[in-house]
PDB file of C-alpha atoms in Angstrom:
ATOM      1  CA  MET U   1    -203.504   9.274 189.266  1.00 36.00           C
ATOM      2  CA  VAL U   2    -199.741  10.097 189.372  1.00 38.00           C
ATOM      3  CA  SER U   3    -198.797  13.633 188.341  1.00 41.00           C
ATOM      4  CA  LYS U   4    -196.525  14.425 185.289  1.00 44.00           C
ATOM      5  CA  GLU U   5    -194.041  16.172 187.580  1.00 41.00           C
ATOM      6  CA  LEU U   6    -193.707  12.873 189.796  1.00 38.00           C
ATOM      7  CA  LEU U   7    -193.423  10.787 186.769  1.00 39.00           C
ATOM      8  CA  MET U   8    -190.402  12.884 185.391  1.00 42.00           C
ATOM      9  CA  ASP U   9    -188.664  12.833 188.506  1.00 46.00           C
ATOM     10  CA  ALA U  10    -189.051   9.208 188.803  1.00 51.00           C
ATOM     11  CA  SER U  11    -188.042   8.718 184.957  1.00 81.00           C
ATOM     12  CA  PHE U  12    -184.897   6.833 186.270  1.00 88.00           C
ATOM     13  CA  PHE U  13    -186.998   4.072 187.247  1.00 88.00           C
ATOM     14  CA  GLN U  14    -189.552   4.453 184.812  1.00 87.00           C
ATOM     15  CA  ALA U  15    -187.167   3.627 182.115  1.00 86.00           C
ATOM     16  CA  ALA U  16    -186.273   0.576 183.694  1.00 87.00           C
ATOM     17  CA  ARG U  17    -189.573  -0.818 183.214  1.00 88.00           C
ATOM     18  CA  LYS U  18    -189.484  -0.387 179.458  1.00 87.00           C
ATOM     19  CA  GLY U  19    -188.525  -3.391 177.452  1.00 88.00           C
ATOM     20  CA  ASN U  20    -188.207  -6.956 178.720  1.00 91.00           C
ATOM     21  CA  ASN U  21    -187.753  -7.208 182.265  1.00 88.00           C
ATOM     22  CA  SER U  22    -188.341 -10.912 182.746  1.00 90.00           C
ATOM     23  CA  LEU U  23    -186.450 -12.278 186.084  1.00 90.00           C
ATOM     24  CA  GLY U  24    -184.669 -14.818 183.735  1.00 94.00           C
ATOM     25  CA  LEU U  25    -183.159 -12.165 181.748  1.00 95.00           C
ATOM     26  CA  PHE U  26    -181.493 -10.589 184.864  1.00 95.00           C
ATOM     27  CA  PHE U  27    -179.851 -13.958 185.608  1.00 96.00           C
ATOM     28  CA  VAL U  28    -178.789 -14.334 181.869  1.00 97.00           C
ATOM     29  CA  THR U  29    -177.125 -10.895 181.807  1.00 97.00           C
ATOM     30  CA  LEU U  30    -175.426 -11.505 185.451  1.00 97.00           C
ATOM     31  CA  GLY U  31    -174.332 -14.909 184.291  1.00 97.00           C
ATOM     32  CA  LEU U  32    -172.823 -13.458 181.169  1.00 98.00           C
ATOM     33  CA  LEU U  33    -170.907 -10.535 182.942  1.00 97.00           C
ATOM     34  CA  ILE U  34    -169.364 -12.923 185.383  1.00 97.00           C
ATOM     35  CA  LEU U  35    -168.172 -14.999 182.464  1.00 97.00           C
ATOM     36  CA  ALA U  36    -166.932 -12.127 180.636  1.00 97.00           C
ATOM     37  CA  PHE U  37    -165.214 -11.085 183.884  1.00 96.00           C
ATOM     38  CA  PHE U  38    -163.364 -14.323 184.264  1.00 96.00           C
ATOM     39  CA  VAL U  39    -162.272 -14.526 180.727  1.00 97.00           C
ATOM     40  CA  GLY U  40    -161.126 -10.882 181.204  1.00 97.00           C
ATOM     41  CA  GLN U  41    -158.623 -12.333 183.861  1.00 95.00           C
ATOM     42  CA  ALA U  42    -157.080 -14.712 181.713  1.00 95.00           C
ATOM     43  CA  PRO U  43    -154.127 -12.410 180.388  1.00 94.00           C
ATOM     44  CA  LEU U  44    -153.045 -11.427 184.044  1.00 91.00           C
ATOM     45  CA  THR U  45    -153.517 -15.042 185.216  1.00 89.00           C
ATOM     46  CA  TYR U  46    -151.179 -16.027 182.589  1.00 89.00           C
ATOM     47  CA  TYR U  47    -148.700 -13.826 184.044  1.00 87.00           C
ATOM     48  CA  LEU U  48    -149.465 -14.882 187.771  1.00 84.00           C
ATOM     49  CA  VAL U  49    -148.795 -18.306 186.654  1.00 84.00           C
ATOM     50  CA  GLN U  50    -145.340 -17.462 185.498  1.00 81.00           C
ATOM     51  CA  GLU U  51    -144.425 -15.902 188.761  1.00 72.00           C
ATOM     52  CA  PRO U  52    -146.186 -17.944 191.553  1.00 64.00           C
ATOM     53  CA  GLY U  53    -146.110 -16.734 195.093  1.00 57.00           C
ATOM     54  CA  THR U  54    -146.101 -12.927 194.239  1.00 60.00           C
ATOM     55  CA  LEU U  55    -149.155 -11.900 195.430  1.00 59.00           C
ATOM     56  CA  ASP U  56    -149.635 -10.995 199.197  1.00 57.00           C
ATOM     57  CA  ALA U  57    -153.132 -10.899 200.631  1.00 51.00           C
ATOM     58  CA  ASN U  58    -152.159  -7.950 202.787  1.00 54.00           C
ATOM     59  CA  GLN U  59    -150.437  -6.142 199.893  1.00 62.00           C
ATOM     60  CA  GLY U  60    -151.984  -4.555 196.527  1.00 65.00           C
ATOM     61  CA  PHE U  61    -151.209  -5.885 193.264  1.00 71.00           C
ATOM     62  CA  ASN U  62    -147.685  -4.416 192.197  1.00 78.00           C
ATOM     63  CA  PRO U  63    -146.891  -5.185 188.447  1.00 84.00           C
ATOM     64  CA  VAL U  64    -143.355  -4.751 188.886  1.00 81.00           C
ATOM     65  CA  ASP U  65    -143.303  -8.050 190.825  1.00 79.00           C
ATOM     66  CA  LEU U  66    -144.344  -9.711 187.589  1.00 84.00           C
ATOM     67  CA  GLY U  67    -141.904  -7.904 185.450  1.00 85.00           C
ATOM     68  CA  LEU U  68    -144.492  -5.902 184.093  1.00 90.00           C
ATOM     69  CA  SER U  69    -144.586  -2.078 183.859  1.00 94.00           C
ATOM     70  CA  PRO U  70    -147.023  -0.255 186.339  1.00 95.00           C
ATOM     71  CA  ALA U  71    -149.123   1.032 183.504  1.00 96.00           C
ATOM     72  CA  TYR U  72    -149.447  -2.242 181.581  1.00 96.00           C
ATOM     73  CA  GLY U  73    -150.123  -3.898 184.828  1.00 94.00           C
ATOM     74  CA  LEU U  74    -152.984  -1.458 185.566  1.00 94.00           C
ATOM     75  CA  PHE U  75    -154.384  -2.085 182.326  1.00 96.00           C
ATOM     76  CA  LEU U  76    -154.493  -6.010 182.840  1.00 95.00           C
ATOM     77  CA  VAL U  77    -156.119  -5.374 186.199  1.00 93.00           C
ATOM     78  CA  THR U  78    -159.044  -3.429 184.875  1.00 96.00           C
ATOM     79  CA  PHE U  79    -159.471  -5.365 181.431  1.00 97.00           C
ATOM     80  CA  PRO U  80    -162.074  -7.690 183.270  1.00 97.00           C
ATOM     81  CA  PHE U  81    -164.044  -4.612 184.113  1.00 97.00           C
ATOM     82  CA  ILE U  82    -164.140  -3.413 180.460  1.00 97.00           C
ATOM     83  CA  LEU U  83    -165.539  -6.785 179.204  1.00 98.00           C
ATOM     84  CA  GLY U  84    -167.871  -6.811 181.822  1.00 98.00           C
ATOM     85  CA  LEU U  85    -169.070  -3.233 181.097  1.00 98.00           C
ATOM     86  CA  LEU U  86    -169.658  -4.316 177.407  1.00 98.00           C
ATOM     87  CA  VAL U  87    -171.528  -7.206 178.258  1.00 98.00           C
ATOM     88  CA  LEU U  88    -173.709  -5.299 180.895  1.00 98.00           C
ATOM     89  CA  LEU U  89    -174.595  -2.609 178.254  1.00 98.00           C
ATOM     90  CA  GLY U  90    -175.123  -5.135 175.535  1.00 97.00           C
ATOM     91  CA  GLY U  91    -177.422  -7.069 177.674  1.00 97.00           C
ATOM     92  CA  VAL U  92    -179.554  -4.004 178.572  1.00 96.00           C
ATOM     93  CA  GLN U  93    -179.732  -2.920 175.019  1.00 95.00           C
ATOM     94  CA  LEU U  94    -180.015  -6.247 173.093  1.00 96.00           C
ATOM     95  CA  LEU U  95    -181.640  -8.586 175.911  1.00 96.00           C
ATOM     96  CA  HIS U  96    -183.965  -6.213 178.013  1.00 95.00           C
ATOM     97  CA  LYS U  97    -184.677  -4.122 174.788  1.00 94.00           C
ATOM     98  CA  ARG U  98    -184.104  -0.891 176.255  1.00 93.00           C
ATOM     99  CA  PRO U  99    -181.293   1.975 175.748  1.00 93.00           C
ATOM    100  CA  TRP U 100    -178.175   1.487 177.839  1.00 95.00           C
ATOM    101  CA  THR U 101    -178.241   4.977 178.743  1.00 94.00           C
ATOM    102  CA  SER U 102    -181.550   4.479 180.873  1.00 95.00           C
ATOM    103  CA  LEU U 103    -178.750   3.264 183.423  1.00 96.00           C
ATOM    104  CA  ILE U 104    -177.613   6.702 183.535  1.00 96.00           C
ATOM    105  CA  ARG U 105    -180.480   9.099 183.309  1.00 92.00           C
ATOM    106  CA  GLY U 106    -183.678   7.143 182.359  1.00 89.00           C
ATOM    107  CA  PHE U 107    -185.699   8.572 179.662  1.00 84.00           C
ATOM    108  CA  GLN U 108    -183.410  11.698 179.449  1.00 89.00           C
ATOM    109  CA  LYS U 109    -179.892  12.179 177.974  1.00 91.00           C
ATOM    110  CA  PRO U 110    -176.951  11.663 180.306  1.00 94.00           C
ATOM    111  CA  ASN U 111    -175.793  14.997 181.764  1.00 94.00           C
ATOM    112  CA  TRP U 112    -172.082  14.798 181.502  1.00 95.00           C
ATOM    113  CA  TYR U 113    -171.347  18.190 182.832  1.00 95.00           C
ATOM    114  CA  LYS U 114    -172.737  16.792 186.117  1.00 96.00           C
ATOM    115  CA  TYR U 115    -170.476  13.978 185.873  1.00 97.00           C
ATOM    116  CA  TRP U 116    -167.409  16.342 185.021  1.00 97.00           C
ATOM    117  CA  LEU U 117    -168.334  18.564 187.820  1.00 96.00           C
ATOM    118  CA  ALA U 118    -168.549  15.278 190.290  1.00 97.00           C
ATOM    119  CA  PHE U 119    -165.238  14.126 189.124  1.00 98.00           C
ATOM    120  CA  GLY U 120    -163.315  17.448 189.456  1.00 97.00           C
ATOM    121  CA  ALA U 121    -165.325  18.244 192.966  1.00 97.00           C
ATOM    122  CA  TRP U 122    -164.350  14.755 194.464  1.00 98.00           C
ATOM    123  CA  PHE U 123    -160.624  14.908 193.239  1.00 98.00           C
ATOM    124  CA  LEU U 124    -160.141  18.330 194.837  1.00 98.00           C
ATOM    125  CA  ILE U 125    -161.968  17.187 197.984  1.00 98.00           C
ATOM    126  CA  CYS U 126    -159.659  13.941 198.102  1.00 97.00           C
ATOM    127  CA  ALA U 127    -156.730  16.204 197.799  1.00 97.00           C
ATOM    128  CA  VAL U 128    -157.904  18.531 200.859  1.00 97.00           C
ATOM    129  CA  GLY U 129    -158.781  15.181 202.782  1.00 96.00           C
ATOM    130  CA  GLU U 130    -155.125  13.919 202.140  1.00 96.00           C
ATOM    131  CA  LEU U 131    -153.662  17.325 203.162  1.00 96.00           C
ATOM    132  CA  VAL U 132    -155.584  16.931 206.532  1.00 95.00           C
ATOM    133  CA  MET U 133    -154.112  13.404 206.920  1.00 95.00           C
ATOM    134  CA  TRP U 134    -150.660  14.580 206.045  1.00 95.00           C
ATOM    135  CA  ALA U 135    -150.801  17.462 208.494  1.00 95.00           C
ATOM    136  CA  LEU U 136    -151.508  15.060 211.344  1.00 94.00           C
ATOM    137  CA  HIS U 137    -148.976  12.202 210.391  1.00 92.00           C
ATOM    138  CA  PRO U 138    -146.370  14.258 208.122  1.00 94.00           C
ATOM    139  CA  GLU U 139    -143.800  11.555 208.821  1.00 94.00           C
ATOM    140  CA  ALA U 140    -145.692   9.150 207.333  1.00 93.00           C
ATOM    141  CA  TYR U 141    -145.780  10.746 203.933  1.00 95.00           C
ATOM    142  CA  HIS U 142    -142.748  10.936 201.363  1.00 95.00           C
ATOM    143  CA  LEU U 143    -142.308  12.034 197.762  1.00 96.00           C
ATOM    144  CA  SER U 144    -142.143   8.966 195.462  1.00 94.00           C
ATOM    145  CA  PHE U 145    -142.606  10.729 192.193  1.00 95.00           C
ATOM    146  CA  GLN U 146    -140.946   8.785 189.146  1.00 95.00           C
ATOM    147  CA  PRO U 147    -141.848  10.747 185.962  1.00 96.00           C
ATOM    148  CA  ASN U 148    -140.915   7.803 183.625  1.00 96.00           C
ATOM    149  CA  LEU U 149    -143.316   5.661 185.530  1.00 95.00           C
ATOM    150  CA  PHE U 150    -145.873   8.104 186.510  1.00 96.00           C
ATOM    151  CA  PHE U 151    -147.147   9.608 182.962  1.00 97.00           C
ATOM    152  CA  PRO U 152    -147.837   6.280 181.495  1.00 97.00           C
ATOM    153  CA  VAL U 153    -149.794   5.241 184.631  1.00 96.00           C
ATOM    154  CA  LEU U 154    -151.492   8.519 184.468  1.00 97.00           C
ATOM    155  CA  LEU U 155    -152.833   8.260 180.960  1.00 97.00           C
ATOM    156  CA  VAL U 156    -154.089   4.639 181.551  1.00 96.00           C
ATOM    157  CA  ALA U 157    -155.813   5.820 184.775  1.00 96.00           C
ATOM    158  CA  PHE U 158    -157.353   8.686 183.196  1.00 96.00           C
ATOM    159  CA  PHE U 159    -158.949   6.586 180.301  1.00 96.00           C
ATOM    160  CA  VAL U 160    -159.082   2.907 181.613  1.00 97.00           C
ATOM    161  CA  LEU U 161    -159.884   3.457 185.353  1.00 97.00           C
ATOM    162  CA  PRO U 162    -163.455   4.979 184.730  1.00 98.00           C
ATOM    163  CA  LEU U 163    -164.492   2.128 182.711  1.00 98.00           C
ATOM    164  CA  GLN U 164    -163.870   0.046 185.591  1.00 97.00           C
ATOM    165  CA  THR U 165    -165.558   2.328 187.964  1.00 98.00           C
ATOM    166  CA  SER U 166    -168.392   2.648 185.267  1.00 98.00           C
ATOM    167  CA  LEU U 167    -168.982  -1.236 185.507  1.00 98.00           C
ATOM    168  CA  GLU U 168    -169.456  -1.071 189.245  1.00 98.00           C
ATOM    169  CA  GLU U 169    -171.654   2.126 189.189  1.00 98.00           C
ATOM    170  CA  LEU U 170    -173.910   1.068 186.321  1.00 98.00           C
ATOM    171  CA  LEU U 171    -174.157  -2.418 187.825  1.00 98.00           C
ATOM    172  CA  PHE U 172    -174.978  -1.635 191.356  1.00 98.00           C
ATOM    173  CA  ARG U 173    -176.355   1.748 191.233  1.00 97.00           C
ATOM    174  CA  GLY U 174    -177.893   1.338 187.640  1.00 97.00           C
ATOM    175  CA  TYR U 175    -178.821  -2.023 186.901  1.00 97.00           C
ATOM    176  CA  LEU U 176    -179.339  -3.812 190.490  1.00 97.00           C
ATOM    177  CA  LEU U 177    -180.742  -0.507 192.144  1.00 96.00           C
ATOM    178  CA  GLN U 178    -183.414  -0.076 189.159  1.00 95.00           C
ATOM    179  CA  GLY U 179    -184.241  -3.861 189.128  1.00 94.00           C
ATOM    180  CA  ILE U 180    -184.737  -4.431 192.832  1.00 95.00           C
ATOM    181  CA  THR U 181    -186.912  -1.001 193.184  1.00 92.00           C
ATOM    182  CA  ILE U 182    -189.182  -1.860 190.299  1.00 90.00           C
ATOM    183  CA  SER U 183    -189.897  -5.244 191.681  1.00 90.00           C
ATOM    184  CA  SER U 184    -190.283  -4.516 195.502  1.00 90.00           C
ATOM    185  CA  GLN U 185    -191.438  -0.860 195.055  1.00 89.00           C
ATOM    186  CA  LYS U 186    -189.279  -0.044 197.923  1.00 92.00           C
ATOM    187  CA  PRO U 187    -186.091   2.310 197.064  1.00 93.00           C
ATOM    188  CA  TRP U 188    -184.819   2.088 200.626  1.00 95.00           C
ATOM    189  CA  LEU U 189    -184.555  -1.940 200.176  1.00 96.00           C
ATOM    190  CA  ALA U 190    -182.688  -1.815 196.852  1.00 96.00           C
ATOM    191  CA  LEU U 191    -180.383   0.875 198.588  1.00 97.00           C
ATOM    192  CA  ALA U 192    -179.733  -1.471 201.319  1.00 97.00           C
ATOM    193  CA  VAL U 193    -179.301  -4.464 199.314  1.00 97.00           C
ATOM    194  CA  THR U 194    -176.864  -2.902 196.710  1.00 98.00           C
ATOM    195  CA  SER U 195    -174.785  -1.070 199.336  1.00 97.00           C
ATOM    196  CA  LEU U 196    -174.455  -4.543 201.118  1.00 97.00           C
ATOM    197  CA  LEU U 197    -173.212  -6.341 197.918  1.00 96.00           C
ATOM    198  CA  PHE U 198    -170.864  -3.557 197.124  1.00 96.00           C
ATOM    199  CA  GLY U 199    -169.209  -3.914 200.331  1.00 94.00           C
ATOM    200  CA  LEU U 200    -168.947  -7.688 200.069  1.00 93.00           C
ATOM    201  CA  LEU U 201    -167.401  -7.589 196.449  1.00 91.00           C
ATOM    202  CA  HIS U 202    -164.698  -5.613 198.001  1.00 90.00           C
ATOM    203  CA  GLY U 203    -164.102  -8.259 200.582  1.00 86.00           C
ATOM    204  CA  THR U 204    -161.089  -9.469 199.240  1.00 82.00           C
ATOM    205  CA  ASN U 205    -159.452  -6.015 198.796  1.00 82.00           C
ATOM    206  CA  PRO U 206    -156.222  -5.807 200.627  1.00 78.00           C
ATOM    207  CA  GLU U 207    -157.276  -3.323 202.953  1.00 80.00           C
ATOM    208  CA  VAL U 208    -159.857  -5.617 204.343  1.00 82.00           C
ATOM    209  CA  GLN U 209    -157.363  -8.524 204.502  1.00 79.00           C
ATOM    210  CA  ALA U 210    -154.721  -6.022 206.513  1.00 79.00           C
ATOM    211  CA  ILE U 211    -157.302  -4.374 208.765  1.00 84.00           C
ATOM    212  CA  GLY U 212    -159.735  -7.118 209.121  1.00 84.00           C
ATOM    213  CA  PRO U 213    -163.902  -7.247 208.648  1.00 86.00           C
ATOM    214  CA  ILE U 214    -164.265  -3.762 210.042  1.00 89.00           C
ATOM    215  CA  ALA U 215    -162.974  -2.090 206.768  1.00 88.00           C
ATOM    216  CA  LEU U 216    -165.989  -3.660 204.985  1.00 91.00           C
ATOM    217  CA  SER U 217    -167.961  -0.911 206.949  1.00 93.00           C
ATOM    218  CA  TYR U 218    -166.045   1.757 204.582  1.00 94.00           C
ATOM    219  CA  TYR U 219    -167.212  -0.006 201.294  1.00 95.00           C
ATOM    220  CA  ILE U 220    -170.683  -0.375 202.623  1.00 96.00           C
ATOM    221  CA  GLY U 221    -170.756   3.140 203.543  1.00 96.00           C
ATOM    222  CA  VAL U 222    -169.438   4.267 200.250  1.00 97.00           C
ATOM    223  CA  GLY U 223    -172.203   2.118 198.561  1.00 97.00           C
ATOM    224  CA  ALA U 224    -174.818   3.632 200.441  1.00 97.00           C
ATOM    225  CA  PHE U 225    -173.701   7.243 199.894  1.00 98.00           C
ATOM    226  CA  LEU U 226    -173.305   6.437 195.982  1.00 98.00           C
ATOM    227  CA  GLY U 227    -176.751   5.002 196.024  1.00 97.00           C
ATOM    228  CA  LEU U 228    -178.335   7.830 197.940  1.00 97.00           C
ATOM    229  CA  LEU U 229    -177.026  10.235 195.594  1.00 97.00           C
ATOM    230  CA  THR U 230    -178.411   8.065 192.797  1.00 96.00           C
ATOM    231  CA  LEU U 231    -181.870   7.847 194.452  1.00 94.00           C
ATOM    232  CA  LEU U 232    -182.076  11.657 195.180  1.00 94.00           C
ATOM    233  CA  ASP U 233    -180.726  12.892 191.678  1.00 94.00           C
ATOM    234  CA  GLN U 234    -182.584  10.170 189.982  1.00 92.00           C
ATOM    235  CA  GLY U 235    -179.247   9.366 188.055  1.00 95.00           C
ATOM    236  CA  THR U 236    -175.897   7.725 188.233  1.00 97.00           C
ATOM    237  CA  GLU U 237    -173.914  10.865 187.007  1.00 97.00           C
ATOM    238  CA  LEU U 238    -172.876  12.048 190.383  1.00 97.00           C
ATOM    239  CA  ALA U 239    -171.863   8.344 191.474  1.00 98.00           C
ATOM    240  CA  LEU U 240    -170.076   7.784 188.104  1.00 98.00           C
ATOM    241  CA  GLY U 241    -168.002  10.950 188.339  1.00 98.00           C
ATOM    242  CA  LEU U 242    -167.222  10.544 192.083  1.00 98.00           C
ATOM    243  CA  HIS U 243    -166.114   6.898 191.819  1.00 98.00           C
ATOM    244  CA  ALA U 244    -163.817   7.579 188.756  1.00 98.00           C
ATOM    245  CA  ALA U 245    -162.341  10.482 190.412  1.00 98.00           C
ATOM    246  CA  ASN U 246    -161.660   8.397 193.603  1.00 97.00           C
ATOM    247  CA  ASN U 247    -159.661   5.530 191.987  1.00 96.00           C
ATOM    248  CA  VAL U 248    -157.908   7.981 189.513  1.00 97.00           C
ATOM    249  CA  PHE U 249    -156.509   9.843 192.729  1.00 97.00           C
ATOM    250  CA  GLY U 250    -155.714   6.488 194.518  1.00 94.00           C
ATOM    251  CA  ALA U 251    -153.793   5.406 191.502  1.00 94.00           C
ATOM    252  CA  THR U 252    -151.740   8.561 190.646  1.00 97.00           C
ATOM    253  CA  MET U 253    -151.649  10.893 193.936  1.00 96.00           C
ATOM    254  CA  VAL U 254    -151.213   8.806 197.062  1.00 94.00           C
ATOM    255  CA  SER U 255    -150.849   5.149 197.935  1.00 90.00           C
ATOM    256  CA  PHE U 256    -150.116   3.047 200.863  1.00 87.00           C
ATOM    257  CA  PRO U 257    -148.967  -0.547 201.446  1.00 82.00           C
ATOM    258  CA  SER U 258    -152.344  -2.026 201.399  1.00 76.00           C
ATOM    259  CA  SER U 259    -153.483  -0.096 198.401  1.00 79.00           C
ATOM    260  CA  ALA U 260    -155.290  -2.098 195.762  1.00 76.00           C
ATOM    261  CA  PHE U 261    -153.162  -0.790 193.148  1.00 76.00           C
ATOM    262  CA  GLN U 262    -149.574  -0.463 193.932  1.00 85.00           C
ATOM    263  CA  MET U 263    -148.839   2.284 191.490  1.00 91.00           C
ATOM    264  CA  PRO U 264    -145.639   5.005 191.153  1.00 93.00           C
ATOM    265  CA  THR U 265    -148.015   7.786 192.799  1.00 95.00           C
ATOM    266  CA  ILE U 266    -146.576  11.132 193.455  1.00 96.00           C
ATOM    267  CA  PHE U 267    -146.751  10.603 197.101  1.00 96.00           C
ATOM    268  CA  ARG U 268    -146.694   7.498 199.536  1.00 94.00           C
ATOM    269  CA  SER U 269    -147.985   6.954 202.873  1.00 92.00           C
ATOM    270  CA  ASP U 270    -146.257   4.276 204.979  1.00 89.00           C
ATOM    271  CA  GLU U 271    -149.086   4.187 207.365  1.00 85.00           C
ATOM    272  CA  PHE U 272    -152.964   3.567 207.012  1.00 83.00           C
ATOM    273  CA  ASP U 273    -154.789   4.894 210.063  1.00 87.00           C
ATOM    274  CA  PHE U 274    -158.347   3.469 209.178  1.00 89.00           C
ATOM    275  CA  PRO U 275    -160.226   5.396 212.029  1.00 92.00           C
ATOM    276  CA  LEU U 276    -158.666   8.866 210.818  1.00 93.00           C
ATOM    277  CA  MET U 277    -159.416   7.989 207.308  1.00 92.00           C
ATOM    278  CA  MET U 278    -162.952   6.915 208.008  1.00 94.00           C
ATOM    279  CA  ALA U 279    -163.635  10.180 209.996  1.00 96.00           C
ATOM    280  CA  VAL U 280    -161.941  12.279 206.925  1.00 96.00           C
ATOM    281  CA  TRP U 281    -164.274  10.401 204.714  1.00 97.00           C
ATOM    282  CA  VAL U 282    -167.506  11.190 206.503  1.00 97.00           C
ATOM    283  CA  VAL U 283    -166.329  14.815 206.178  1.00 97.00           C
ATOM    284  CA  MET U 284    -165.524  14.836 202.685  1.00 98.00           C
ATOM    285  CA  ALA U 285    -168.760  13.103 201.788  1.00 98.00           C
ATOM    286  CA  GLY U 286    -170.738  15.486 203.730  1.00 97.00           C
ATOM    287  CA  ALA U 287    -169.009  18.327 201.823  1.00 97.00           C
ATOM    288  CA  PHE U 288    -169.799  16.653 198.525  1.00 97.00           C
ATOM    289  CA  PHE U 289    -173.293  16.121 199.330  1.00 97.00           C
ATOM    290  CA  LEU U 290    -173.826  19.695 200.222  1.00 96.00           C
ATOM    291  CA  LEU U 291    -172.048  20.877 196.905  1.00 95.00           C
ATOM    292  CA  SER U 292    -174.413  18.493 194.998  1.00 95.00           C
ATOM    293  CA  LYS U 293    -177.464  19.484 196.529  1.00 94.00           C
ATOM    294  CA  ARG U 294    -176.868  23.170 196.176  1.00 94.00           C
ATOM    295  CA  MET U 295    -175.926  22.624 192.427  1.00 92.00           C
ATOM    296  CA  PHE U 296    -178.512  19.977 191.548  1.00 90.00           C
ATOM    297  CA  GLY U 297    -180.645  19.312 194.484  1.00 85.00           C
ATOM    298  CA  ALA U 298    -183.724  21.705 193.922  1.00 77.00           C
ATOM    299  CA  ASN U 299    -185.936  18.619 192.935  1.00 81.00           C
ATOM    300  CA  TRP U 300    -184.540  16.356 195.181  1.00 90.00           C
ATOM    301  CA  ASN U 301    -187.221  14.538 197.153  1.00 84.00           C
ATOM    302  CA  TRP U 302    -186.317  12.527 200.273  1.00 87.00           C
ATOM    303  CA  LYS U 303    -189.775  10.717 199.882  1.00 82.00           C
ATOM    304  CA  SER U 304    -188.596   8.967 196.974  1.00 78.00           C
ATOM    305  CA  LEU U 305    -186.306   6.823 199.106  1.00 87.00           C
ATOM    306  CA  LEU U 306    -189.316   5.297 200.822  1.00 83.00           C
ATOM    307  CA  SER U 307    -191.582   3.805 198.047  1.00 76.00           C
ATOM    308  CA  PHE U 308    -191.998   3.781 194.287  1.00 72.00           C
ATOM    309  CA  GLU U 309    -195.285   3.435 192.709  1.00 65.00           C
ATOM    310  CA  VAL U 310    -196.420   3.440 189.088  1.00 60.00           C
ATOM    311  CA  ASN U 311    -199.823   3.907 187.474  1.00 50.00           C
ATOM    312  CA  ASP U 312    -199.435   2.052 184.261  1.00 56.00           C
ATOM    313  CA  GLU U 313    -202.283   4.115 182.615  1.00 46.00           C
ATOM    314  CA  GLU U 314    -200.422   7.052 183.136  1.00 41.00           C
ATOM    315  CA  MET U 315    -197.518   5.702 181.360  1.00 46.00           C
ATOM    316  CA  MET U 316    -199.592   5.028 178.108  1.00 44.00           C
TER     317      MET U 316
END
C-alpha cells in the first residue's frame, strides 16, 4: 500500500499520469513545439537576411548591428520561446487532457510566493557573486549605463524573459522530467537525461563557441541543479524563479563579450574568467539550496530521487 502522505509528496508525478499519456502524443507535442519555435524565428531571420554577416559565433547577438533597438531585438530573440510556451501548455491541456498547471505543482495550485522568493533570492545572490568577481578583477569592469536604452530593455526583460525561461523550465523540469520519470520509474535517470539535453540545447551559445566544449559543463550543471530542486520540492516554482532572475540579471545588470544577449546593461566586463565563474556559481548554488531547504525543505525526501512507484488502486 502507498501511504496518503507519499502520494501527496509525489503529486508532481501523480498528476502527470492523468489524462492521455500515449508516447505518440509526446512526439506530436514536441514536434509542434519545434515547428512553433522555427515559425517564431521568422521575424528575426528577416532582419538577419537584410544584414548578412552580422552574427559572430563567438559574440552574442547585438540588435544594434541590425539597426534595431536593443529592446526590440530582445523581444525578437525571445518571441520563438513565447510561441513554444503556448504550444507546450496547449499540448498538455488539449492533447494530454490534463491541466497545464500540472507542470508546475502537480495536483496543487502553483505557489507563486515560492516563485517570487526564488526570483528575488537568486537576483540578490547574483549581485553578490558579481561583486566578488569585481573585487578580484576590478580592472575588467566599467560603467556602461545608458538610460535611454536601459529602461526599455528593463521593461522587456522583466515581462518577456520570464516567458523564455518558463518554456525551458516547463519543458525540461516539467514535461520531460515528468514523462521520463513516470515511464522509467527512475527519477535519477530523468534528472540525468534532462540535464544532458539542457546542456546540449545551449551548445550553440556564444560562451560555448568562445570557450570550448568545457563550457557545456556549466549548462549541464545548471540543469542538474534545477532538476534536483524540482525533484526534492515536487514542483517547478523554485526552478522557474531562479532561471528567470538569472536571465533578467544577465540582460540588465552585467554583460560580457560572449553574453548570449548583448544588451545595454548597467555594467560591462571585458573579461570572462570561466574557472572563476564556475567556482563562484557553485557557492551561489549552495547558498540558494540552503536557503530553499530552510524555507521549504521540511518535507524534502532524498529517497524520492531513487525511485518512483505508483499503486494504481490507491489512486482510485
